[in-house]
Amino acid sequence: MKLRSFVILLVVGFCPAALAADYKPEFKLSVVVNEDTSWGRAANRFADAVEFRTRGRIKMRRYFEGRLYTGEQTTEFNLMQEGRADFIIGSTINWSPQVKELNLFLLPFLFSNYAALDAVEMGEPGRRLFKLMEQNGVVPIAWGENGFREVTNSTRAIRKPDDLQGLKIRVPPIPILVEIFEALGAKAVPMNWDQAQVAFRHETVDGQENPVALIIPYKLWAVHKYVTLILAASAKTWATFSPEDQYILQRAGEEMMDEQKKEAREGLMNDASLVDSLEKIYEMEVTRLSPADVEAFRAKTRPVYDKWARDIGVEIVRSAERLAGNRKPN
């Protein structure tokens, strides 16, 4: 639906710098999804690279599937603020309750392609968001990415907004996503991802919205026949590291998340091999929307866009629109 779900590698808190000998024997790295995703592989590469480059001074224990926050996925940011997580590869979706400006990446149809996304991320809006997160006790290291959010369901192909009418669509417990799908006529059902997988198996919801890259590792093809292509670290922890190790963490994070972004886009850009595999191997019915089809969804969600643009902040939204190049500032 060309809603963008971002992944960010962060470290979080403030306390006097310590000698390497004072480091904890093990640091906690949290990841919402499983190990068999670009997020999970990035987490392993990052932790291994940091341990090697610091000669074992910084070792990380990885907590996949959100095992560290054990509850509402939207409380993940609080773990960093409180220092209960040292590093997180997570989504701006889950952090938007604490930093409302992060809802920028969920404005429907703001980004039409990867070039627009990269321009906003590397430009003034991205820098401002990093600063806002630092002000909230989190030190951002690098942008990663999850992908454009698509819709899968077990009931029917979706080509126009009316096709969503009455369908129960699982969304993360985030107000803007609830409003977007309700504007399209669906019954939005907010729930955590672990709860959603149970709901899919029991058929208590009809569908969900997530990037294509999560369809295969979570076997969504087994419960949904149809897919529509609508298109950190704790600051408390960061302050304990020596300048040398902060530099190593920064460089490793940038390198590993750059690799993660390439992996997240693999098979989705020019060759579209990932989408082809959904059809040929997993026998899903893939609906590809034309530009005219997409305009119908854009028109239906425009009131939600305008409302949330005011809440996020008109200045940062207009800056993003100029960089994305697909809207003229109002």
mmCIF file of C-alpha atoms in Angstrom:
data_model
loop_
_atom_site.group_PDB
_atom_site.id
_atom_site.type_symbol
_atom_site.label_atom_id
_atom_site.label_comp_id
_atom_site.label_asym_id
_atom_site.label_seq_id
_atom_site.Cartn_x
_atom_site.Cartn_y
_atom_site.Cartn_z
ATOM 1 C CA MET A 1 0.000 0.000 0.000
ATOM 2 C CA LYS A 2 3.117 2.067 -0.183
ATOM 3 C CA LEU A 3 2.984 2.614 3.533
ATOM 4 C CA ARG A 4 6.576 2.338 4.618
ATOM 5 C CA SER A 5 7.682 0.284 7.581
ATOM 6 C CA PHE A 6 11.138 1.267 8.747
ATOM 7 C CA VAL A 7 13.627 -0.671 10.749
ATOM 8 C CA ILE A 8 16.203 1.180 12.825
ATOM 9 C CA LEU A 9 19.221 -0.098 14.665
ATOM 10 C CA LEU A 10 19.526 1.831 17.921
ATOM 11 C CA VAL A 11 21.458 2.022 21.148
ATOM 12 C CA VAL A 12 20.013 3.915 24.284
ATOM 13 C CA GLY A 13 20.813 6.365 28.269
ATOM 14 C CA PHE A 14 23.161 8.688 29.923
ATOM 15 C CA CYS A 15 25.832 7.876 32.486
ATOM 16 C CA PRO A 16 29.571 8.531 32.865
ATOM 17 C CA ALA A 17 31.865 6.775 30.400
ATOM 18 C CA ALA A 18 33.433 3.639 31.786
ATOM 19 C CA LEU A 19 36.631 1.729 31.154
ATOM 20 C CA ALA A 20 36.292 -1.350 28.978
ATOM 21 C CA ALA A 21 37.000 -3.439 32.057
ATOM 22 C CA ASP A 22 33.741 -2.108 33.537
ATOM 23 C CA TYR A 23 31.573 -3.267 30.629
ATOM 24 C CA LYS A 24 28.820 -5.734 31.347
ATOM 25 C CA PRO A 25 29.802 -9.301 30.436
ATOM 26 C CA GLU A 26 26.857 -9.421 28.015
ATOM 27 C CA PHE A 27 24.617 -6.854 26.345
ATOM 28 C CA LYS A 28 21.001 -7.460 25.269
ATOM 29 C CA LEU A 29 19.987 -7.105 21.618
ATOM 30 C CA SER A 30 16.222 -7.273 20.930
ATOM 31 C CA VAL A 31 14.557 -8.099 17.597
ATOM 32 C CA VAL A 32 10.778 -8.216 17.095
ATOM 33 C CA VAL A 33 10.768 -10.852 14.356
ATOM 34 C CA ASN A 34 12.442 -14.224 13.978
ATOM 35 C CA GLU A 35 15.989 -15.098 12.965
ATOM 36 C CA ASP A 36 14.952 -16.142 9.452
ATOM 37 C CA THR A 37 14.367 -12.561 8.260
ATOM 38 C CA SER A 38 16.596 -9.758 7.019
ATOM 39 C CA TRP A 39 16.235 -8.210 10.505
ATOM 40 C CA GLY A 40 17.387 -11.398 12.198
ATOM 41 C CA ARG A 41 20.326 -11.883 9.880
ATOM 42 C CA ALA A 42 21.342 -8.236 10.361
ATOM 43 C CA ALA A 43 21.225 -8.719 14.149
ATOM 44 C CA ASN A 44 23.568 -11.705 13.942
ATOM 45 C CA ARG A 45 25.977 -9.927 11.584
ATOM 46 C CA PHE A 46 26.035 -6.820 13.768
ATOM 47 C CA ALA A 47 26.615 -8.694 17.022
ATOM 48 C CA ASP A 48 29.329 -10.879 15.486
ATOM 49 C CA ALA A 49 31.090 -7.939 13.828
ATOM 50 C CA VAL A 50 31.096 -5.860 17.019
ATOM 51 C CA GLU A 51 32.427 -8.735 19.123
ATOM 52 C CA PHE A 52 35.201 -9.361 16.595
ATOM 53 C CA ARG A 53 36.175 -5.704 16.124
ATOM 54 C CA THR A 54 36.214 -4.972 19.861
ATOM 55 C CA ARG A 55 38.195 -8.171 20.501
ATOM 56 C CA GLY A 56 35.462 -9.529 22.706
ATOM 57 C CA ARG A 57 34.919 -6.392 24.823
ATOM 58 C CA ILE A 58 31.304 -6.130 23.655
ATOM 59 C CA LYS A 59 29.297 -9.342 23.437
ATOM 60 C CA MET A 60 25.586 -9.424 22.674
ATOM 61 C CA ARG A 61 22.893 -11.934 23.514
ATOM 62 C CA ARG A 62 20.133 -11.890 20.898
ATOM 63 C CA TYR A 63 16.449 -12.014 21.805
ATOM 64 C CA PHE A 64 14.352 -12.813 18.729
ATOM 65 C CA GLU A 65 10.539 -12.883 18.376
ATOM 66 C CA GLY A 66 10.198 -10.013 20.871
ATOM 67 C CA ARG A 67 11.162 -12.256 23.791
ATOM 68 C CA LEU A 68 12.716 -9.365 25.666
ATOM 69 C CA TYR A 69 9.632 -7.174 25.911
ATOM 70 C CA THR A 70 7.214 -10.113 26.451
ATOM 71 C CA GLY A 71 4.004 -8.168 26.021
ATOM 72 C CA GLU A 72 2.822 -5.191 23.985
ATOM 73 C CA GLN A 73 5.141 -4.627 21.043
ATOM 74 C CA THR A 74 4.622 -0.868 21.400
ATOM 75 C CA THR A 75 6.501 -0.924 24.729
ATOM 76 C CA GLU A 76 9.772 -1.811 23.008
ATOM 77 C CA PHE A 77 11.000 1.795 22.961
ATOM 78 C CA ASN A 78 10.526 1.974 26.729
ATOM 79 C CA LEU A 79 12.989 -0.898 27.155
ATOM 80 C CA MET A 80 15.686 1.297 25.650
ATOM 81 C CA GLN A 81 14.729 4.367 27.629
ATOM 82 C CA GLU A 82 14.942 2.345 30.832
ATOM 83 C CA GLY A 83 18.127 0.543 29.844
ATOM 84 C CA ARG A 84 16.516 -2.916 30.002
ATOM 85 C CA ALA A 85 17.527 -3.412 26.369
ATOM 86 C CA ASP A 86 20.942 -2.294 25.201
ATOM 87 C CA PHE A 87 20.464 -2.611 21.443
ATOM 88 C CA ILE A 88 17.358 -3.035 19.327
ATOM 89 C CA ILE A 89 16.669 -3.626 15.672
ATOM 90 C CA GLY A 90 13.091 -2.492 15.590
ATOM 91 C CA SER A 91 10.375 -0.671 13.694
ATOM 92 C CA THR A 92 9.280 2.939 13.828
ATOM 93 C CA ILE A 93 5.749 1.535 13.903
ATOM 94 C CA ASN A 94 6.325 0.191 17.401
ATOM 95 C CA TRP A 95 8.086 3.351 18.566
ATOM 96 C CA SER A 96 5.576 5.884 17.230
ATOM 97 C CA PRO A 97 3.552 5.984 20.496
ATOM 98 C CA GLN A 98 6.613 7.469 22.215
ATOM 99 C CA VAL A 99 7.832 9.624 19.285
ATOM 100 C CA LYS A 100 4.738 10.661 17.307
ATOM 101 C CA GLU A 101 6.809 12.103 14.452
ATOM 102 C CA LEU A 102 7.796 8.550 13.466
ATOM 103 C CA ASN A 103 4.267 8.157 12.084
ATOM 104 C CA LEU A 104 5.682 10.040 9.085
ATOM 105 C CA PHE A 105 6.610 6.679 7.577
ATOM 106 C CA LEU A 106 3.025 5.433 7.834
ATOM 107 C CA LEU A 107 1.384 8.292 5.963
ATOM 108 C CA PRO A 108 -0.459 6.437 3.181
ATOM 109 C CA PHE A 109 1.162 6.700 -0.267
ATOM 110 C CA LEU A 110 3.774 9.292 0.733
ATOM 111 C CA PHE A 111 6.566 7.190 -0.802
ATOM 112 C CA SER A 112 6.176 5.942 -4.361
ATOM 113 C CA ASN A 113 9.594 4.309 -4.763
ATOM 114 C CA TYR A 114 12.879 3.537 -3.016
ATOM 115 C CA ALA A 115 14.579 6.709 -4.311
ATOM 116 C CA ALA A 116 11.938 8.850 -2.570
ATOM 117 C CA LEU A 117 12.407 6.880 0.618
ATOM 118 C CA ASP A 118 16.184 7.202 0.571
ATOM 119 C CA ALA A 119 15.958 10.955 -0.035
ATOM 120 C CA VAL A 120 13.763 11.492 3.033
ATOM 121 C CA GLU A 121 15.761 9.130 5.209
ATOM 122 C CA MET A 122 19.120 10.728 4.362
ATOM 123 C CA GLY A 123 17.746 14.261 4.217
ATOM 124 C CA GLU A 124 16.587 16.812 6.748
ATOM 125 C CA PRO A 125 13.513 14.832 7.934
ATOM 126 C CA GLY A 126 15.663 11.786 8.708
ATOM 127 C CA ARG A 127 18.195 13.889 10.603
ATOM 128 C CA ARG A 128 15.438 15.590 12.577
ATOM 129 C CA LEU A 129 13.918 12.239 13.549
ATOM 130 C CA PHE A 130 17.296 10.985 14.760
ATOM 131 C CA LYS A 131 17.584 14.099 16.912
ATOM 132 C CA LEU A 132 14.081 13.606 18.343
ATOM 133 C CA MET A 133 14.901 10.032 19.296
ATOM 134 C CA GLU A 134 18.090 11.162 21.020
ATOM 135 C CA GLN A 135 16.041 13.675 22.990
ATOM 136 C CA ASN A 136 13.930 10.709 24.142
ATOM 137 C CA GLY A 137 16.903 8.718 25.461
ATOM 138 C CA VAL A 138 17.746 6.663 22.368
ATOM 139 C CA VAL A 139 20.884 6.901 20.223
ATOM 140 C CA PRO A 140 20.109 5.997 16.580
ATOM 141 C CA ILE A 141 22.913 4.262 14.691
ATOM 142 C CA ALA A 142 21.544 3.536 11.210
ATOM 143 C CA TRP A 143 18.391 3.252 9.130
ATOM 144 C CA GLY A 144 17.347 -0.165 7.928
ATOM 145 C CA GLU A 145 14.135 -1.184 6.279
ATOM 146 C CA ASN A 146 11.229 -3.586 6.354
ATOM 147 C CA GLY A 147 9.515 -2.802 3.071
ATOM 148 C CA PHE A 148 6.315 -1.439 1.610
ATOM 149 C CA ARG A 149 3.320 -2.917 3.388
ATOM 150 C CA GLU A 150 1.095 -5.185 1.305
ATOM 151 C CA VAL A 151 -2.190 -6.904 2.132
ATOM 152 C CA THR A 152 -2.763 -10.670 2.302
ATOM 153 C CA ASN A 153 -6.090 -12.320 3.036
ATOM 154 C CA SER A 154 -7.947 -15.624 2.865
ATOM 155 C CA THR A 155 -11.222 -14.358 1.361
ATOM 156 C CA ARG A 156 -10.859 -12.607 -1.991
ATOM 157 C CA ALA A 157 -8.585 -10.661 -4.295
ATOM 158 C CA ILE A 158 -8.399 -6.940 -3.511
ATOM 159 C CA ARG A 159 -8.249 -4.592 -6.476
ATOM 160 C CA LYS A 160 -10.324 -1.621 -5.277
ATOM 161 C CA PRO A 161 -11.189 -0.179 -1.850
ATOM 162 C CA ASP A 162 -14.656 -1.751 -1.950
ATOM 163 C CA ASP A 163 -13.008 -5.191 -1.964
ATOM 164 C CA LEU A 164 -11.831 -4.517 1.597
ATOM 165 C CA GLN A 165 -15.369 -3.796 2.790
ATOM 166 C CA GLY A 166 -16.116 -5.802 5.918
ATOM 167 C CA LEU A 167 -12.875 -7.801 5.937
ATOM 168 C CA LYS A 168 -11.243 -8.229 9.349
ATOM 169 C CA ILE A 169 -7.655 -7.080 8.832
ATOM 170 C CA ARG A 170 -5.074 -7.468 11.575
ATOM 171 C CA VAL A 171 -2.965 -4.332 12.118
ATOM 172 C CA PRO A 172 -0.363 -3.492 14.774
ATOM 173 C CA PRO A 173 -1.925 -1.656 17.752
ATOM 174 C CA ILE A 174 -1.184 1.744 16.199
ATOM 175 C CA PRO A 175 -3.985 4.334 15.742
ATOM 176 C CA ILE A 176 -2.946 5.558 12.269
ATOM 177 C CA LEU A 177 -3.072 2.035 10.798
ATOM 178 C CA VAL A 178 -6.474 1.412 12.361
ATOM 179 C CA GLU A 179 -7.789 4.631 10.795
ATOM 180 C CA ILE A 180 -6.304 3.865 7.378
ATOM 181 C CA PHE A 181 -7.981 0.488 7.066
ATOM 182 C CA GLU A 182 -11.260 1.705 8.481
ATOM 183 C CA ALA A 183 -11.208 4.500 5.891
ATOM 184 C CA LEU A 184 -10.904 1.767 3.262
ATOM 185 C CA GLY A 185 -13.944 -0.037 4.644
ATOM 186 C CA ALA A 186 -12.177 -2.852 6.466
ATOM 187 C CA LYS A 187 -12.686 -3.838 10.079
ATOM 188 C CA ALA A 188 -9.248 -3.141 11.547
ATOM 189 C CA VAL A 189 -8.320 -5.549 14.339
ATOM 190 C CA PRO A 190 -5.323 -4.255 16.340
ATOM 191 C CA MET A 191 -3.224 -6.995 17.938
ATOM 192 C CA ASN A 192 0.390 -7.976 18.559
ATOM 193 C CA TRP A 193 2.118 -10.132 15.958
ATOM 194 C CA ASP A 194 2.256 -13.281 18.119
ATOM 195 C CA GLN A 195 -1.501 -13.016 18.706
ATOM 196 C CA ALA A 196 -2.079 -12.434 14.993
ATOM 197 C CA GLN A 197 -0.469 -15.720 13.972
ATOM 198 C CA VAL A 198 -2.869 -17.613 16.247
ATOM 199 C CA ALA A 199 -5.794 -15.615 14.816
ATOM 200 C CA PHE A 200 -4.798 -16.533 11.250
ATOM 201 C CA ARG A 201 -4.766 -20.244 12.061
ATOM 202 C CA HIS A 202 -8.151 -20.056 13.792
ATOM 203 C CA GLU A 203 -9.563 -17.841 11.013
ATOM 204 C CA THR A 204 -10.833 -15.217 13.448
ATOM 205 C CA VAL A 205 -9.375 -12.517 11.184
ATOM 206 C CA ASP A 206 -9.400 -12.498 7.385
ATOM 207 C CA GLY A 207 -6.078 -10.875 6.580
ATOM 208 C CA GLN A 208 -3.146 -8.688 7.534
ATOM 209 C CA GLU A 209 -0.795 -6.043 6.151
ATOM 210 C CA ASN A 210 2.973 -6.542 6.158
ATOM 211 C CA PRO A 211 5.890 -6.432 3.727
ATOM 212 C CA VAL A 212 6.270 -9.252 1.201
ATOM 213 C CA ALA A 213 9.539 -10.339 2.836
ATOM 214 C CA LEU A 214 7.662 -11.601 5.921
ATOM 215 C CA ILE A 215 5.173 -13.746 3.984
ATOM 216 C CA ILE A 216 7.524 -16.693 3.442
ATOM 217 C CA PRO A 217 9.338 -16.948 6.811
ATOM 218 C CA TYR A 218 6.007 -16.719 8.670
ATOM 219 C CA LYS A 219 4.253 -19.076 6.206
ATOM 220 C CA LEU A 220 1.417 -16.659 5.565
ATOM 221 C CA TRP A 221 0.927 -18.425 2.235
ATOM 222 C CA ALA A 222 -0.471 -21.377 4.221
ATOM 223 C CA VAL A 223 -3.351 -19.296 5.654
ATOM 224 C CA HIS A 224 -3.849 -16.576 3.022
ATOM 225 C CA LYS A 225 -4.374 -17.274 -0.671
ATOM 226 C CA TYR A 226 -4.459 -13.659 -1.849
ATOM 227 C CA VAL A 227 -1.787 -10.956 -1.756
ATOM 228 C CA THR A 228 -2.311 -7.423 -3.058
ATOM 229 C CA LEU A 229 0.740 -5.321 -3.936
ATOM 230 C CA ILE A 230 -0.832 -1.925 -3.153
ATOM 231 C CA LEU A 231 1.717 -0.254 -3.070
ATOM 232 C CA ALA A 232 19.093 1.564 18.497
ATOM 233 C CA ALA A 233 20.917 1.310 21.403
ATOM 234 C CA SER A 234 20.036 2.491 24.909
ATOM 235 C CA ALA A 235 21.522 5.905 25.611
ATOM 236 C CA LYS A 236 22.350 4.605 29.067
ATOM 237 C CA THR A 237 24.346 1.837 27.462
ATOM 238 C CA TRP A 238 25.896 4.041 24.765
ATOM 239 C CA ALA A 239 27.399 6.438 27.293
ATOM 240 C CA THR A 240 29.284 3.594 28.971
ATOM 241 C CA PHE A 241 31.326 2.788 25.869
ATOM 242 C CA SER A 242 34.736 4.294 25.204
ATOM 243 C CA PRO A 243 34.999 6.639 22.180
ATOM 244 C CA GLU A 244 36.901 3.896 20.354
ATOM 245 C CA ASP A 245 34.116 1.380 20.880
ATOM 246 C CA GLN A 246 31.414 3.934 20.037
ATOM 247 C CA TYR A 247 33.143 4.401 16.678
ATOM 248 C CA ILE A 248 33.269 0.623 16.114
ATOM 249 C CA LEU A 249 29.574 0.272 16.978
ATOM 250 C CA GLN A 250 28.628 3.154 14.691
ATOM 251 C CA ARG A 251 30.602 1.816 11.729
ATOM 252 C CA ALA A 252 29.441 -1.775 12.215
ATOM 253 C CA GLY A 253 25.826 -0.652 12.531
ATOM 254 C CA GLU A 254 25.955 1.441 9.361
ATOM 255 C CA GLU A 255 27.606 -1.347 7.377
ATOM 256 C CA MET A 256 25.308 -4.120 8.597
ATOM 257 C CA MET A 257 22.117 -2.112 8.171
ATOM 258 C CA ASP A 258 23.177 -1.070 4.665
ATOM 259 C CA GLU A 259 23.463 -4.770 3.891
ATOM 260 C CA GLN A 260 20.088 -5.377 5.540
ATOM 261 C CA LYS A 261 18.425 -2.768 3.310
ATOM 262 C CA LYS A 262 19.839 -4.424 0.187
ATOM 263 C CA GLU A 263 18.567 -7.775 1.408
ATOM 264 C CA ALA A 264 15.121 -6.354 2.196
ATOM 265 C CA ARG A 265 14.838 -5.075 -1.381
ATOM 266 C CA GLU A 266 16.217 -8.207 -3.023
ATOM 267 C CA GLY A 267 13.744 -9.815 -5.400
ATOM 268 C CA LEU A 268 11.349 -6.863 -5.195
ATOM 269 C CA MET A 269 12.845 -4.244 -7.495
ATOM 270 C CA ASN A 270 13.857 -5.140 -11.048
ATOM 271 C CA ASP A 271 13.463 -8.905 -11.263
ATOM 272 C CA ALA A 272 10.565 -9.218 -8.754
ATOM 273 C CA SER A 273 11.640 -12.815 -8.161
ATOM 274 C CA LEU A 274 10.287 -12.846 -4.612
ATOM 275 C CA VAL A 275 6.809 -11.942 -5.796
ATOM 276 C CA ASP A 276 7.072 -14.534 -8.589
ATOM 277 C CA SER A 277 7.872 -17.204 -6.023
ATOM 278 C CA LEU A 278 4.666 -16.391 -4.131
ATOM 279 C CA GLU A 279 2.745 -17.286 -7.283
ATOM 280 C CA LYS A 280 4.756 -20.201 -8.646
ATOM 281 C CA ILE A 281 5.936 -21.936 -5.478
ATOM 282 C CA TYR A 282 3.398 -20.965 -2.823
ATOM 283 C CA GLU A 283 0.399 -20.692 -5.179
ATOM 284 C CA MET A 284 -0.818 -17.352 -3.895
ATOM 285 C CA GLU A 285 -2.976 -15.223 -6.168
ATOM 286 C CA VAL A 286 -1.087 -11.949 -6.622
ATOM 287 C CA THR A 287 -3.033 -8.811 -7.534
ATOM 288 C CA ARG A 288 -0.919 -6.026 -9.023
ATOM 289 C CA LEU A 289 -2.575 -2.636 -8.996
ATOM 290 C CA SER A 290 -2.276 -0.136 -11.827
ATOM 291 C CA PRO A 291 -1.547 3.560 -11.105
ATOM 292 C CA ALA A 292 -5.271 4.259 -11.581
ATOM 293 C CA ASP A 293 -6.153 1.524 -9.092
ATOM 294 C CA VAL A 294 -3.747 3.008 -6.553
ATOM 295 C CA GLU A 295 -5.311 6.458 -6.936
ATOM 296 C CA ALA A 296 -8.613 5.075 -5.642
ATOM 297 C CA PHE A 297 -6.886 3.924 -2.446
ATOM 298 C CA ARG A 298 -5.042 7.254 -2.155
ATOM 299 C CA ALA A 299 -8.295 9.209 -2.407
ATOM 300 C CA LYS A 300 -9.997 7.075 0.251
ATOM 301 C CA THR A 301 -7.133 7.554 2.713
ATOM 302 C CA ARG A 302 -6.480 11.256 2.073
ATOM 303 C CA PRO A 303 -8.512 12.445 5.103
ATOM 304 C CA VAL A 304 -6.397 10.174 7.331
ATOM 305 C CA TYR A 305 -3.229 11.540 5.701
ATOM 306 C CA ASP A 306 -4.244 15.153 6.312
ATOM 307 C CA LYS A 307 -5.266 14.523 9.913
ATOM 308 C CA TRP A 308 -2.029 12.765 10.807
ATOM 309 C CA ALA A 309 0.116 15.272 8.925
ATOM 310 C CA ARG A 310 -1.085 17.914 11.381
ATOM 311 C CA ASP A 311 -0.359 15.652 14.357
ATOM 312 C CA ILE A 312 3.104 14.653 13.123
ATOM 313 C CA GLY A 313 3.974 18.243 12.303
ATOM 314 C CA VAL A 314 3.224 20.026 9.044
ATOM 315 C CA GLU A 315 6.790 21.282 8.643
ATOM 316 C CA ILE A 316 8.460 17.850 8.710
ATOM 317 C CA VAL A 317 5.712 16.331 6.519
ATOM 318 C CA ARG A 318 6.065 19.076 3.889
ATOM 319 C CA SER A 319 9.843 18.616 3.931
ATOM 320 C CA ALA A 320 9.380 14.890 3.341
ATOM 321 C CA GLU A 321 6.858 15.536 0.541
ATOM 322 C CA ARG A 322 9.316 17.810 -1.274
ATOM 323 C CA LEU A 323 12.086 15.217 -1.029
ATOM 324 C CA ALA A 324 9.778 12.345 -1.982
ATOM 325 C CA GLY A 325 8.761 14.328 -5.063
ATOM 326 C CA ASN A 326 5.276 12.872 -5.358
ATOM 327 C CA ARG A 327 3.276 15.716 -3.827
ATOM 328 C CA LYS A 328 3.245 19.457 -4.073
ATOM 329 C CA PRO A 329 3.268 21.268 -0.717
ATOM 330 C CA ASN A 330 -0.137 22.689 0.172
#
